[in-house]
Short mmCIF file of C-alpha atoms in Angstrom, two decimals:
data_model
loop_
_atom_site.label_atom_id
_atom_site.label_comp_id
_atom_site.label_asym_id
_atom_site.label_seq_id
_atom_site.Cartn_x
_atom_site.Cartn_y
_atom_site.Cartn_z
CA UNK M 22 -8.06 -9.59 -18.02
CA UNK M 23 -6.56 -6.37 -18.51
CA UNK M 24 -5.43 -4.48 -15.51
CA UNK M 25 -5.50 -0.82 -15.85
CA UNK M 26 -3.41 1.58 -13.76
CA UNK M 27 -3.70 5.41 -14.80
CA UNK M 28 -1.92 7.45 -11.92
CA UNK M 29 1.78 5.86 -11.49
CA UNK M 30 2.29 5.17 -7.49
CA UNK M 31 5.66 2.62 -6.63
CA UNK M 32 3.76 0.62 -4.66
CA UNK M 33 0.89 -0.22 -7.01
CA UNK M 34 4.08 -1.96 -10.49
CA UNK M 35 3.90 -4.66 -7.28
CA UNK M 36 1.02 -5.69 -6.97
CA UNK M 37 0.44 -5.06 -10.62
CA UNK M 38 2.94 -7.47 -11.44
CA UNK M 39 2.19 -10.01 -8.36
CA UNK M 40 -1.60 -9.81 -10.33
CA UNK M 41 0.32 -10.63 -13.57
CA UNK M 42 2.63 -13.14 -12.43
CA UNK M 43 -0.41 -15.36 -10.80
CA UNK M 44 -2.04 -14.74 -14.18
CA UNK M 45 1.00 -16.19 -16.56
CA UNK M 46 1.23 -18.92 -13.30
CA UNK M 47 -2.54 -20.26 -14.48
CA UNK M 48 -2.28 -19.93 -17.46
CA UNK M 49 -4.63 -16.72 -18.14
CA UNK M 50 -3.24 -14.41 -20.57
CA UNK M 51 -3.51 -10.57 -18.55
CA UNK M 52 -2.50 -6.90 -20.62
CA UNK M 53 -1.27 -3.97 -18.27
CA UNK M 54 -2.55 -0.47 -19.71
CA UNK M 55 -0.71 1.96 -17.11
CA UNK M 56 0.60 5.02 -16.77
CA UNK M 57 4.64 4.93 -18.28
CA UNK M 58 6.66 5.54 -15.07
CA UNK M 59 5.66 1.89 -14.20
CA UNK M 60 6.76 0.51 -17.55
CA UNK M 61 10.51 -0.50 -16.86
CA UNK M 62 9.58 -1.79 -12.74
CA UNK M 63 7.60 -3.95 -14.33
CA UNK M 64 9.48 -5.21 -17.04
CA UNK M 65 12.90 -5.35 -14.94
CA UNK M 66 10.71 -7.63 -12.47
CA UNK M 67 9.23 -9.90 -15.40
CA UNK M 68 6.18 -8.41 -17.03
CA UNK M 69 6.76 -8.96 -20.92
CA UNK M 70 7.05 -5.89 -22.80
CA UNK M 71 4.64 -7.36 -25.76
CA UNK M 72 2.10 -7.25 -22.29
CA UNK M 73 1.62 -3.69 -20.76
CA UNK M 74 -0.37 -0.69 -23.27
CA UNK M 75 1.07 2.09 -21.42
CA UNK M 76 1.15 6.30 -22.32
CA UNK M 77 2.83 9.35 -21.19
CA UNK M 78 0.44 11.69 -19.66
CA UNK M 79 1.95 14.63 -19.98
CA UNK M 80 2.64 13.90 -23.98
CA UNK M 81 -1.55 13.04 -23.96
CA UNK M 82 -2.62 15.95 -21.53
CA UNK M 83 -4.65 16.56 -18.77
CA UNK M 84 -8.11 16.53 -20.32
CA UNK M 85 -7.46 13.21 -21.85
CA UNK M 86 -9.23 13.50 -24.84
CA UNK M 87 -5.34 12.55 -27.21
CA UNK M 88 -5.56 9.61 -24.24
CA UNK M 89 -8.51 8.44 -24.19
CA UNK M 90 -8.91 8.48 -28.29
CA UNK M 91 -5.72 5.82 -27.58
CA UNK M 92 -7.12 3.98 -25.25
CA UNK M 93 -10.09 4.10 -27.61
CA UNK M 94 -8.00 2.16 -29.57
CA UNK M 95 -6.21 -0.17 -27.19
CA UNK M 96 -9.11 -1.39 -26.27
CA UNK M 97 -10.63 -2.52 -29.34
CA UNK M 98 -7.39 -4.36 -29.79
CA UNK M 99 -7.72 -5.76 -26.76
CA UNK M 100 -11.54 -6.57 -27.39
CA UNK M 101 -10.51 -8.33 -30.62
CA UNK M 102 -8.89 -10.67 -28.93
CA UNK M 103 -11.00 -11.68 -26.66
CA UNK M 104 -9.53 -10.11 -23.42
CA UNK M 105 -13.07 -9.59 -20.94
CA UNK M 106 -12.69 -8.22 -17.36
CA UNK M 107 -10.76 -5.00 -16.53
CA UNK M 108 -9.19 -4.61 -12.66
CA UNK M 109 -8.73 -0.47 -12.74
CA UNK M 110 -6.11 -0.55 -9.28
CA UNK M 111 -5.36 3.54 -8.78
CA UNK M 112 -7.11 6.38 -7.70
CA UNK M 113 -7.38 9.05 -10.76
CA UNK M 114 -9.73 11.40 -12.61
CA UNK M 115 -9.98 9.69 -15.98
CA UNK M 116 -10.81 6.19 -13.98
CA UNK M 117 -14.60 6.98 -14.38
CA UNK M 118 -14.62 8.10 -18.06
CA UNK M 119 -11.90 4.27 -18.89
CA UNK M 120 -14.57 2.78 -17.45
CA UNK M 121 -17.67 4.32 -19.19
CA UNK M 122 -15.56 3.37 -22.73
CA UNK M 123 -14.68 0.06 -21.38
CA UNK M 124 -18.45 -0.52 -21.05
CA UNK M 125 -18.98 0.44 -24.63
CA UNK M 126 -15.97 -0.78 -26.65
CA UNK M 127 -15.50 -3.89 -25.02
CA UNK M 128 -18.34 -5.09 -22.63
CA UNK M 129 -16.40 -6.25 -20.46
CA UNK M 130 -16.71 -6.79 -16.28
CA UNK M 131 -15.46 -3.81 -14.00
CA UNK M 132 -13.89 -3.61 -10.92
CA UNK M 133 -12.22 -1.33 -8.78
CA UNK M 134 -9.82 -2.17 -6.30
CA UNK M 135 -10.76 0.15 -3.97
CA UNK M 136 -8.35 1.35 -0.96
CA UNK M 137 -9.92 4.35 0.61
CA UNK M 138 -13.97 3.82 0.41
CA UNK M 139 -14.19 6.77 2.88
CA UNK M 140 -12.90 8.99 5.05
CA UNK M 141 -14.64 11.59 7.61
CA UNK M 142 -12.96 15.03 7.43
CA UNK M 143 -11.39 14.93 10.46
CA UNK M 144 -9.08 11.59 9.24
CA UNK M 145 -8.26 13.79 6.37
CA UNK M 146 -7.08 16.54 7.89
CA UNK M 147 -4.45 14.38 10.79
CA UNK M 148 -2.55 13.63 6.94
CA UNK M 149 -1.90 17.34 6.20
CA UNK M 150 -2.89 19.84 4.13
CA UNK M 151 -1.24 18.34 0.64
CA UNK M 152 -2.02 14.64 1.96
CA UNK M 153 -5.76 15.70 2.76
CA UNK M 154 -6.14 17.82 -0.15
CA UNK M 155 -4.66 14.27 -2.26
CA UNK M 156 -7.80 12.11 -0.18
CA UNK M 157 -10.29 14.20 -1.17
CA UNK M 158 -10.21 13.93 -4.28
CA UNK M 159 -9.41 10.79 -4.12
CA UNK M 160 -12.47 10.46 -2.54
CA UNK M 161 -14.57 12.37 -5.06
CA UNK M 162 -13.33 10.24 -7.63
CA UNK M 163 -13.80 6.60 -5.83
CA UNK M 164 -17.68 8.11 -5.74
CA UNK M 165 -17.68 8.28 -9.85
CA UNK M 166 -15.95 5.42 -10.95
CA UNK M 167 -17.80 3.33 -7.95
CA UNK M 168 -21.60 3.89 -10.42
CA UNK M 169 -19.37 2.43 -13.75
CA UNK M 170 -18.45 -0.63 -11.89
CA UNK M 171 -19.55 -4.10 -11.29
CA UNK M 172 -17.87 -4.91 -8.26
CA UNK M 173 -15.85 -3.55 -5.59
CA UNK M 174 -12.87 -5.70 -4.42
CA UNK M 175 -11.41 -3.87 -0.52
CA UNK M 176 -8.09 -4.89 0.19
CA UNK M 177 -9.43 -5.23 3.81
CA UNK M 178 -12.49 -6.16 6.25
CA UNK M 179 -11.98 -3.29 7.68
CA UNK M 180 -12.35 -1.32 4.12
CA UNK M 181 -14.80 -3.67 3.15
CA UNK M 182 -17.59 -2.46 5.98
CA UNK M 183 -16.57 0.63 5.14
CA UNK M 184 -17.55 0.40 2.10
CA UNK M 185 -20.40 -0.98 2.42
CA UNK M 186 -21.25 1.54 4.88
CA UNK M 187 -21.09 4.46 2.58
CA UNK M 188 -22.26 3.27 -0.55
CA UNK M 189 -25.02 1.27 0.79
CA UNK M 190 -27.00 0.63 -3.15
CA UNK M 191 -23.49 -1.41 -3.64
CA UNK M 192 -23.49 -4.10 -0.96
CA UNK M 193 -24.69 -7.13 -2.42
CA UNK M 194 -21.74 -6.04 -5.41
CA UNK M 195 -18.58 -5.57 -3.07
CA UNK M 196 -16.24 -8.02 -1.74
CA UNK M 197 -12.70 -9.11 -0.19
CA UNK M 198 -9.19 -9.22 -2.52
CA UNK M 199 -6.15 -8.99 -0.05
CA UNK M 200 -3.45 -6.57 -0.40
CA UNK M 201 -0.16 -9.03 -2.83
CA UNK M 202 3.04 -8.52 -3.41
CA UNK M 203 5.95 -10.55 -5.57
CA UNK M 204 8.41 -11.92 -3.57
CA UNK M 205 11.65 -10.19 -2.11
CA UNK M 206 14.43 -12.43 -0.99
CA UNK M 207 17.09 -10.27 0.81
CA UNK M 208 20.03 -11.62 2.55
CA UNK M 209 19.88 -12.47 6.37
CA UNK M 210 20.48 -9.20 7.98
CA UNK M 211 21.40 -8.77 11.71
CA UNK M 212 18.53 -6.94 13.70
CA UNK M 213 19.40 -3.79 14.75
CA UNK M 214 16.56 -2.36 14.58
CA UNK M 215 13.66 -0.46 15.51
CA UNK M 216 11.47 1.18 11.92
CA UNK M 217 8.91 3.34 11.05
CA UNK M 218 8.55 2.90 7.14
CA UNK M 219 7.07 4.75 4.47
CA UNK M 220 4.69 8.00 3.58
CA UNK M 221 5.35 10.95 7.37
CA UNK M 222 2.63 12.42 8.60
CA UNK M 223 0.62 13.49 12.19
CA UNK M 224 -2.13 10.36 10.71
CA UNK M 225 0.90 8.06 9.94
CA UNK M 226 1.97 8.09 13.69
CA UNK M 227 5.35 9.64 13.44
CA UNK M 228 4.48 11.67 16.43
CA UNK M 229 4.66 8.53 18.96
CA UNK M 230 7.82 7.25 17.19
CA UNK M 231 9.68 9.83 17.40
CA UNK M 232 8.48 10.39 20.89
CA UNK M 233 9.74 7.00 21.88
CA UNK M 234 12.55 7.53 20.14
CA UNK M 235 12.94 11.34 22.59
CA UNK M 236 12.10 9.24 25.19
CA UNK M 237 14.47 6.44 24.58
CA UNK M 238 17.50 8.74 24.25
CA UNK M 239 16.48 10.55 28.01
CA UNK M 240 15.91 7.31 29.55
CA UNK M 241 19.12 6.21 28.36
CA UNK M 242 17.49 3.35 26.29
CA UNK M 243 19.52 1.73 24.14
CA UNK M 244 17.36 1.01 21.79
CA UNK M 245 18.08 1.31 17.94
CA UNK M 246 15.86 3.84 16.00
CA UNK M 247 15.28 4.58 11.61
CA UNK M 248 13.05 5.91 9.34
CA UNK M 249 12.82 4.70 6.04
CA UNK M 250 11.11 7.88 3.79
CA UNK M 251 10.79 9.82 0.59
CA UNK M 252 8.50 12.22 2.97
CA UNK M 253 10.26 13.58 5.84
CA UNK M 254 10.11 17.05 6.28
CA UNK M 255 9.42 20.01 8.65
CA UNK M 256 7.83 20.12 11.14
CA UNK M 257 9.20 16.87 11.39
CA UNK M 258 13.12 16.36 9.93
CA UNK M 259 13.95 18.82 12.37
CA UNK M 260 13.31 16.62 14.95
CA UNK M 261 14.75 13.34 13.54
CA UNK M 262 17.90 15.42 13.08
CA UNK M 263 18.34 15.95 16.68
CA UNK M 264 18.84 12.14 17.24
CA UNK M 265 19.82 11.11 14.40
CA UNK M 266 23.38 9.68 14.66
CA UNK M 267 23.15 8.79 18.55
CA UNK M 268 19.59 6.05 18.75
CA UNK M 269 17.92 7.09 14.88
CA UNK M 270 19.12 5.98 12.21
CA UNK M 271 17.16 8.20 8.74
CA UNK M 272 16.89 7.23 5.24
CA UNK M 273 15.52 10.31 3.38
CA UNK M 274 15.61 10.71 -0.67
CA UNK M 275 13.00 11.51 -2.99
CA UNK M 276 13.44 7.45 -4.42
CA UNK M 277 13.26 4.79 -2.37
CA UNK M 278 13.44 1.34 -4.12
CA UNK M 279 12.00 -1.50 -3.18
CA UNK M 280 15.33 -3.76 -2.20
CA UNK M 281 16.46 -0.72 0.03
CA UNK M 282 12.72 -0.66 1.93
CA UNK M 283 13.57 -5.17 2.20
CA UNK M 284 16.64 -4.33 3.41
CA UNK M 285 15.87 -1.98 6.37
CA UNK M 286 13.04 -3.80 6.59
CA UNK M 287 14.89 -7.07 7.55
CA UNK M 288 17.51 -5.32 9.92
CA UNK M 289 14.68 -4.23 12.46
CA UNK M 290 13.29 -5.97 15.00
CA UNK M 291 10.09 -5.11 14.69
CA UNK M 292 8.70 -2.12 12.03
CA UNK M 293 6.00 0.85 13.80
CA UNK M 294 2.79 0.95 12.67
CA UNK M 295 1.67 3.49 15.07
CA UNK M 296 -1.29 4.67 13.19
CA UNK M 297 -4.32 7.63 14.05
CA UNK M 298 -6.05 6.30 11.23
CA UNK M 299 -5.94 4.52 8.22
CA UNK M 300 -7.66 2.01 6.15
CA UNK M 301 -5.07 -0.38 5.73
CA UNK M 302 -0.85 -0.33 5.06
CA UNK M 303 1.58 -2.39 2.34
CA UNK M 304 3.89 -2.35 5.21
CA UNK M 305 2.53 -4.90 7.23
CA UNK M 306 2.18 -7.40 4.12
CA UNK M 307 6.56 -5.81 3.09
CA UNK M 308 7.45 -6.79 7.27
CA UNK M 309 5.93 -9.92 6.66
CA UNK M 310 7.82 -10.78 3.68
CA UNK M 311 10.92 -9.76 5.82
CA UNK M 312 9.93 -12.00 8.61
CA UNK M 313 9.74 -8.91 10.91
CA UNK M 314 7.15 -8.46 13.63
CA UNK M 315 4.52 -5.33 13.26
CA UNK M 316 3.62 -3.12 16.95
CA UNK M 317 0.59 -1.42 15.86
CA UNK M 318 -2.02 0.42 17.22
CA UNK M 319 -5.52 0.08 16.96
CA UNK M 320 -6.58 2.17 14.28
CA UNK M 321 -8.60 0.80 11.08
CA UNK M 322 -8.09 -3.31 9.83
CA UNK M 323 -4.34 -2.96 12.20
CA UNK M 324 -5.85 -5.27 14.81
CA UNK M 325 -6.98 -8.14 12.42
CA UNK M 326 -3.91 -8.06 9.71
CA UNK M 327 -1.50 -8.70 13.01
CA UNK M 328 -1.64 -11.90 15.32
CA UNK M 329 -1.03 -10.62 18.57
CA UNK M 330 2.20 -11.74 20.22
CA UNK M 331 3.22 -13.85 17.02
CA UNK M 332 3.32 -11.94 14.04
CA UNK M 333 3.11 -8.24 15.91
CA UNK M 334 1.64 -6.72 19.61
CA UNK M 335 -0.94 -4.16 19.51
CA UNK M 336 0.29 -1.06 21.60
CA UNK M 337 -2.97 0.01 23.80
CA UNK M 338 -2.28 3.36 23.97
CA UNK M 339 0.66 5.03 20.87
CA UNK M 340 2.10 7.51 23.58
CA UNK M 341 2.36 5.39 26.76
CA UNK M 342 6.75 4.96 26.00
CA UNK M 343 6.24 2.67 29.05
CA UNK M 344 4.16 -0.02 28.28
CA UNK M 345 5.34 -0.46 24.97
CA UNK M 346 9.20 -0.41 25.03
CA UNK M 347 8.39 -3.87 27.01
CA UNK M 348 6.38 -4.89 23.40
CA UNK M 349 10.20 -3.53 21.95
CA UNK M 350 11.48 -6.11 24.20
CA UNK M 351 9.17 -8.78 23.64
CA UNK M 352 10.30 -7.76 20.13
CA UNK M 353 14.04 -8.76 20.92
CA UNK M 354 13.12 -11.38 22.76
CA UNK M 355 11.09 -13.37 20.34
CA UNK M 356 12.51 -12.42 17.66
CA UNK M 357 13.36 -16.11 16.46
CA UNK M 358 9.22 -17.11 16.70
CA UNK M 359 8.24 -13.90 15.28
CA UNK M 360 10.78 -14.03 11.89
CA UNK M 361 8.86 -17.79 11.37
CA UNK M 362 5.20 -16.87 12.09
CA UNK M 363 5.25 -13.40 10.05
CA UNK M 364 7.09 -15.53 6.89
CA UNK M 365 4.41 -18.31 7.10
CA UNK M 366 1.72 -15.64 7.55
CA UNK M 367 3.56 -13.79 4.75
CA UNK M 368 2.78 -16.45 2.18
CA UNK M 369 -0.82 -17.72 3.99
CA UNK M 370 -2.78 -14.28 3.30
CA UNK M 371 0.11 -11.59 0.63
CA UNK M 372 1.92 -14.51 -1.26
CA UNK M 373 1.60 -14.97 -4.96
CA UNK M 374 -0.23 -18.29 -4.60
CA UNK M 375 -2.44 -16.22 -1.69
CA UNK M 376 -3.68 -13.79 -4.75
CA UNK M 377 -4.52 -16.78 -7.55
CA UNK M 378 -8.57 -17.89 -6.06
CA UNK M 379 -9.40 -14.38 -5.74
CA UNK M 380 -8.07 -13.62 -9.71
CA UNK M 381 -10.19 -16.21 -10.68
CA UNK M 382 -12.95 -15.24 -9.65
CA UNK M 383 -12.45 -11.65 -11.05
CA UNK M 384 -11.93 -13.73 -14.02
CA UNK M 385 -14.40 -16.08 -14.12
#
């Protein structure tokens, strides 16, 4: 089997390695074709360099002519070694071309792991101009790619339902393929914070999060908060800086590694996913991995991802700070029980062992 990620995105390193590791456990030969920025991370996690085919997009050019020649040669080698099916993991303008080539040079089944089957115009605007343009392009790429696959894989029941709605001709050729992560174990941390993790924009709930921080400070409540992000910028940066060293810790730098994220989550009573729009979030899986519950909105797949009262709580109104403070208190009071349930949830739904039956289905 071949795993493909032509565009670099740090979170996909974990997804690719989880799949690779599951395949190794099952005795399945797996190769990875990817952007060369993945190379050192995959090797550090334990992947064999001989199983990785990497390329440099700057060297190969934007129009992919040189890149096409390179991967076509790779595909011929793959075909000779009997690696049949392929799984494309990340939006990239060359995906549709690659999938066509795969049919020509290998002839195996082609799968697309599609995180965002559709977003309305109003949902796109929630992410701001830059991220909104990215989503619009990603949706166009998805449409081109879906035309060249046999099966589409969706990470949540919510995403699966959306895909069937917007791709009705593919309704019988799609299935669930959940998010998966290799487990990262960090030293036990004292629980101190309620944390915002990941990309900062309006859709990801930064406004209600900062509103809660401000409300707690003005009410002289002793809750501590934390932001861990590589994209905290204006206008949210100035607002966050007002509370830095008062009741808010900020980790905001260009590159944040998996260990730093894991340690930040492990030191939290809960992570806050007060999203106004989302399909699914890797923050949920990473929080479960560290035994940390989620306080989440009703958006997207979040309600299906959380066992209310055990692995987290649903905030019915993300701007109802009085009610949501009660959820913070519950996370402190029940932290030991939450930790147990969250660890169990990770093993049950996001671990390498969990993904093995889904992987076997694709391979066969």
